[in-house]
PDB file of C-alpha atoms in Angstrom:
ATOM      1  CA  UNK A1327       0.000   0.000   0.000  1.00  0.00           C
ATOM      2  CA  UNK A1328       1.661   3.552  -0.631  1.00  0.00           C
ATOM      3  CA  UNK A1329       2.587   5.938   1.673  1.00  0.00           C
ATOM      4  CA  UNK A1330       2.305   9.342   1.935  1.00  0.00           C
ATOM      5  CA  UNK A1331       3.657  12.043   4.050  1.00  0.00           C
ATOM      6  CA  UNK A1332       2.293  13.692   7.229  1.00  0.00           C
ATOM      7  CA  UNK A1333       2.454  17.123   5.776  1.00  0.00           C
ATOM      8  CA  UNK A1334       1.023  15.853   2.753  1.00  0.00           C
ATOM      9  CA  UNK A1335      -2.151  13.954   4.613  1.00  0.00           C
ATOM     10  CA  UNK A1336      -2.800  17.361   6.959  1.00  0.00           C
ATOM     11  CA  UNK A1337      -2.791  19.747   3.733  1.00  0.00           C
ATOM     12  CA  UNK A1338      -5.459  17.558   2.161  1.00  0.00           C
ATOM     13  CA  UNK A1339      -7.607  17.543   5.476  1.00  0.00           C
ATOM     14  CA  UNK A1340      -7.615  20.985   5.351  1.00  0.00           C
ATOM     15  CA  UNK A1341      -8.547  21.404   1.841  1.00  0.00           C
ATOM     16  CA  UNK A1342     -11.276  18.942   2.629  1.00  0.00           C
ATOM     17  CA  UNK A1343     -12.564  20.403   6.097  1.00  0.00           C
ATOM     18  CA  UNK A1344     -12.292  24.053   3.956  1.00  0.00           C
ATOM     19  CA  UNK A1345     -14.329  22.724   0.985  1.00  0.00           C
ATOM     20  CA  UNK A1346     -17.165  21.180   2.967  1.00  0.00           C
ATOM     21  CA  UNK A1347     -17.759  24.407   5.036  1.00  0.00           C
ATOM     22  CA  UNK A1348     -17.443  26.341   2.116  1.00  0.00           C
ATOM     23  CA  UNK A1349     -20.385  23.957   0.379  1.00  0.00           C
ATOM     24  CA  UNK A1350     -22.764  23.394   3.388  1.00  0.00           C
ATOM     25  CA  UNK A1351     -22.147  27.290   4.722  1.00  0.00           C
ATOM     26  CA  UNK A1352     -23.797  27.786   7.892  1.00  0.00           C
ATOM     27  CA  UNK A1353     -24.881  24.148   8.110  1.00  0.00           C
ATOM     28  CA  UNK A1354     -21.662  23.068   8.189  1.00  0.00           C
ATOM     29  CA  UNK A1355     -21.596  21.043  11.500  1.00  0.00           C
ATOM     30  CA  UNK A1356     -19.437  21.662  14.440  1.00  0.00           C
ATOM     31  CA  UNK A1357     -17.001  18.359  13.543  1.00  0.00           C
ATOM     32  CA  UNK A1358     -16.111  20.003  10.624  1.00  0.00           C
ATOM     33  CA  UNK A1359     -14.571  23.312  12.768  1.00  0.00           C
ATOM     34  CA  UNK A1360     -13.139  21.185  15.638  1.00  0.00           C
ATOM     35  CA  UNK A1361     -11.483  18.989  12.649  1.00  0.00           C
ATOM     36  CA  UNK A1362     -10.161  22.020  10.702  1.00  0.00           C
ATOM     37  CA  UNK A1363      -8.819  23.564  13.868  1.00  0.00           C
ATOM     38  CA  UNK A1364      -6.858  20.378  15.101  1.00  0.00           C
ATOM     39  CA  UNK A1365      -5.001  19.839  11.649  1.00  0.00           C
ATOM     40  CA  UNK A1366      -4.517  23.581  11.459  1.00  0.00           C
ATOM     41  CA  UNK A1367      -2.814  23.790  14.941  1.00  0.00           C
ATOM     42  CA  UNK A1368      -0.898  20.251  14.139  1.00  0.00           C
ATOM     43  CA  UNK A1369       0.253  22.305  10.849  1.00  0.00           C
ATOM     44  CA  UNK A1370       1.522  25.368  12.852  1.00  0.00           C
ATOM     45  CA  UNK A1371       3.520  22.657  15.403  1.00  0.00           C
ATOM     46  CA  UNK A1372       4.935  21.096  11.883  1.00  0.00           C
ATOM     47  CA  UNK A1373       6.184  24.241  10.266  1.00  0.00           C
ATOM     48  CA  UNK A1374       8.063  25.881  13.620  1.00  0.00           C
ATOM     49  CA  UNK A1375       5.343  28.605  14.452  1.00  0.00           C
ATOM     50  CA  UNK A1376       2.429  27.301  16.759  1.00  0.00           C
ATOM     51  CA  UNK A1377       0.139  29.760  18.969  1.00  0.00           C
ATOM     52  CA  UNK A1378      -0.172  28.776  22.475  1.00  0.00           C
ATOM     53  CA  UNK A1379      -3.223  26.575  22.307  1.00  0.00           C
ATOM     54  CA  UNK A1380      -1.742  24.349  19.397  1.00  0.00           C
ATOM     55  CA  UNK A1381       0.896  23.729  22.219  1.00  0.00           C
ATOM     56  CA  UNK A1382      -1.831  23.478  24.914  1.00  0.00           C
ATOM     57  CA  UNK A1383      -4.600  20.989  22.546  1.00  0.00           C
ATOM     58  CA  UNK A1384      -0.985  18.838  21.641  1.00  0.00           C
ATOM     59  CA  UNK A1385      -0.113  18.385  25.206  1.00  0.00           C
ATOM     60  CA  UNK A1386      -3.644  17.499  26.476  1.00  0.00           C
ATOM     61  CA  UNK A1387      -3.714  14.909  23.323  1.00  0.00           C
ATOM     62  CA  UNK A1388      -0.330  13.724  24.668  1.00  0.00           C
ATOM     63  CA  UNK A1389      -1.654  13.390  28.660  1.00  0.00           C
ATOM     64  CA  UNK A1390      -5.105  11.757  27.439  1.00  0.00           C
ATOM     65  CA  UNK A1391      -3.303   9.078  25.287  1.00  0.00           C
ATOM     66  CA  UNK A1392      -0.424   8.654  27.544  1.00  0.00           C
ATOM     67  CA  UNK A1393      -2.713   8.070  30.533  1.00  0.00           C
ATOM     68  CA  UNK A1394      -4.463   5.315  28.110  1.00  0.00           C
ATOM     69  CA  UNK A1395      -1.131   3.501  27.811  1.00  0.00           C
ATOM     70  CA  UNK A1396      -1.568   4.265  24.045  1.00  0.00           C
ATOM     71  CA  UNK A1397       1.724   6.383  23.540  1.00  0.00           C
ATOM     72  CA  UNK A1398       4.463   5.407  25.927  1.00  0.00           C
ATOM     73  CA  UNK A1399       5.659   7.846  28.827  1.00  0.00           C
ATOM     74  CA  UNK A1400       8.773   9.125  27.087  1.00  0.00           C
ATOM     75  CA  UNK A1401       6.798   9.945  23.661  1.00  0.00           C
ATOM     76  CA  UNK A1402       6.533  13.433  23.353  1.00  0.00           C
ATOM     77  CA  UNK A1403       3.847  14.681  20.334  1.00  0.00           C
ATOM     78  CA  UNK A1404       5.178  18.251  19.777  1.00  0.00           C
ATOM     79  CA  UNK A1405       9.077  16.738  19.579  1.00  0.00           C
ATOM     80  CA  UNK A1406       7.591  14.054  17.349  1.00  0.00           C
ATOM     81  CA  UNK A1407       6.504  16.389  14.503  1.00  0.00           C
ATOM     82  CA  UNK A1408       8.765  18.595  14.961  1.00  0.00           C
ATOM     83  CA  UNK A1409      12.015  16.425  14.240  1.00  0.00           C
ATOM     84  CA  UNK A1410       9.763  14.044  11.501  1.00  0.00           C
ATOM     85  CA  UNK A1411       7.754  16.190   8.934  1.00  0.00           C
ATOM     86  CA  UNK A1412       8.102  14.012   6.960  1.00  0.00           C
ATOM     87  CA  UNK A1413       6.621  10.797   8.623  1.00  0.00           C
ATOM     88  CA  UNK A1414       4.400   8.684   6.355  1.00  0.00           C
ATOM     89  CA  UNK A1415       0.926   7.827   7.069  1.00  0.00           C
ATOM     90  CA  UNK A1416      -1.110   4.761   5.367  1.00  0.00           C
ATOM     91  CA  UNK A1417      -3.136   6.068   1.906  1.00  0.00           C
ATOM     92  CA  UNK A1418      -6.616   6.940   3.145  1.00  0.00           C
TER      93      UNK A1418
END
């Protein structure tokens, strides 16, 4: 199965997200927003300038999954994509 980057898999989300709330306008449900604004901040973390609540919605990710024993105690998200832009993802 290809591959494709991270970078490459959050610009299309956001192309996608952007389209859809462009074509349902107002009825554009609230997934949509939350969705947009998570690979937006994950897209500020990626390319060295995120705003303090990319930092803060990261870190809460980070706790939540941490505290589920899904990522491991010394995983750290923000150091993660910041030293691998370039990690592949599975093709959607």
């Amino acid at each position: 199965m290809p591959r494709k980057p991270i970078h490459t898999y959050i610009e299309n989300e956001i192309n996608r997200l952007s389209q859809r709330i462009i074509d349902k306008g107002p009825a554009a449900d609230e997934v949509s927003y939350v969705q947009l604004g998570f690979h937006l901040a994950l897209q500020r973390v990626m390319r060295g300038n995120p705003q303090p609540s990319d930092i803060g919605l990261l870190n809460t990710i980070e706790g939540t999954f941490k505290e589920m024993k899904i990522l491991t105690p010394s995983m750290d998200i923000l150091a993660y994509f910041n030293d691998n832009p370039e990690h592949p993802l599975p093709e959607a």
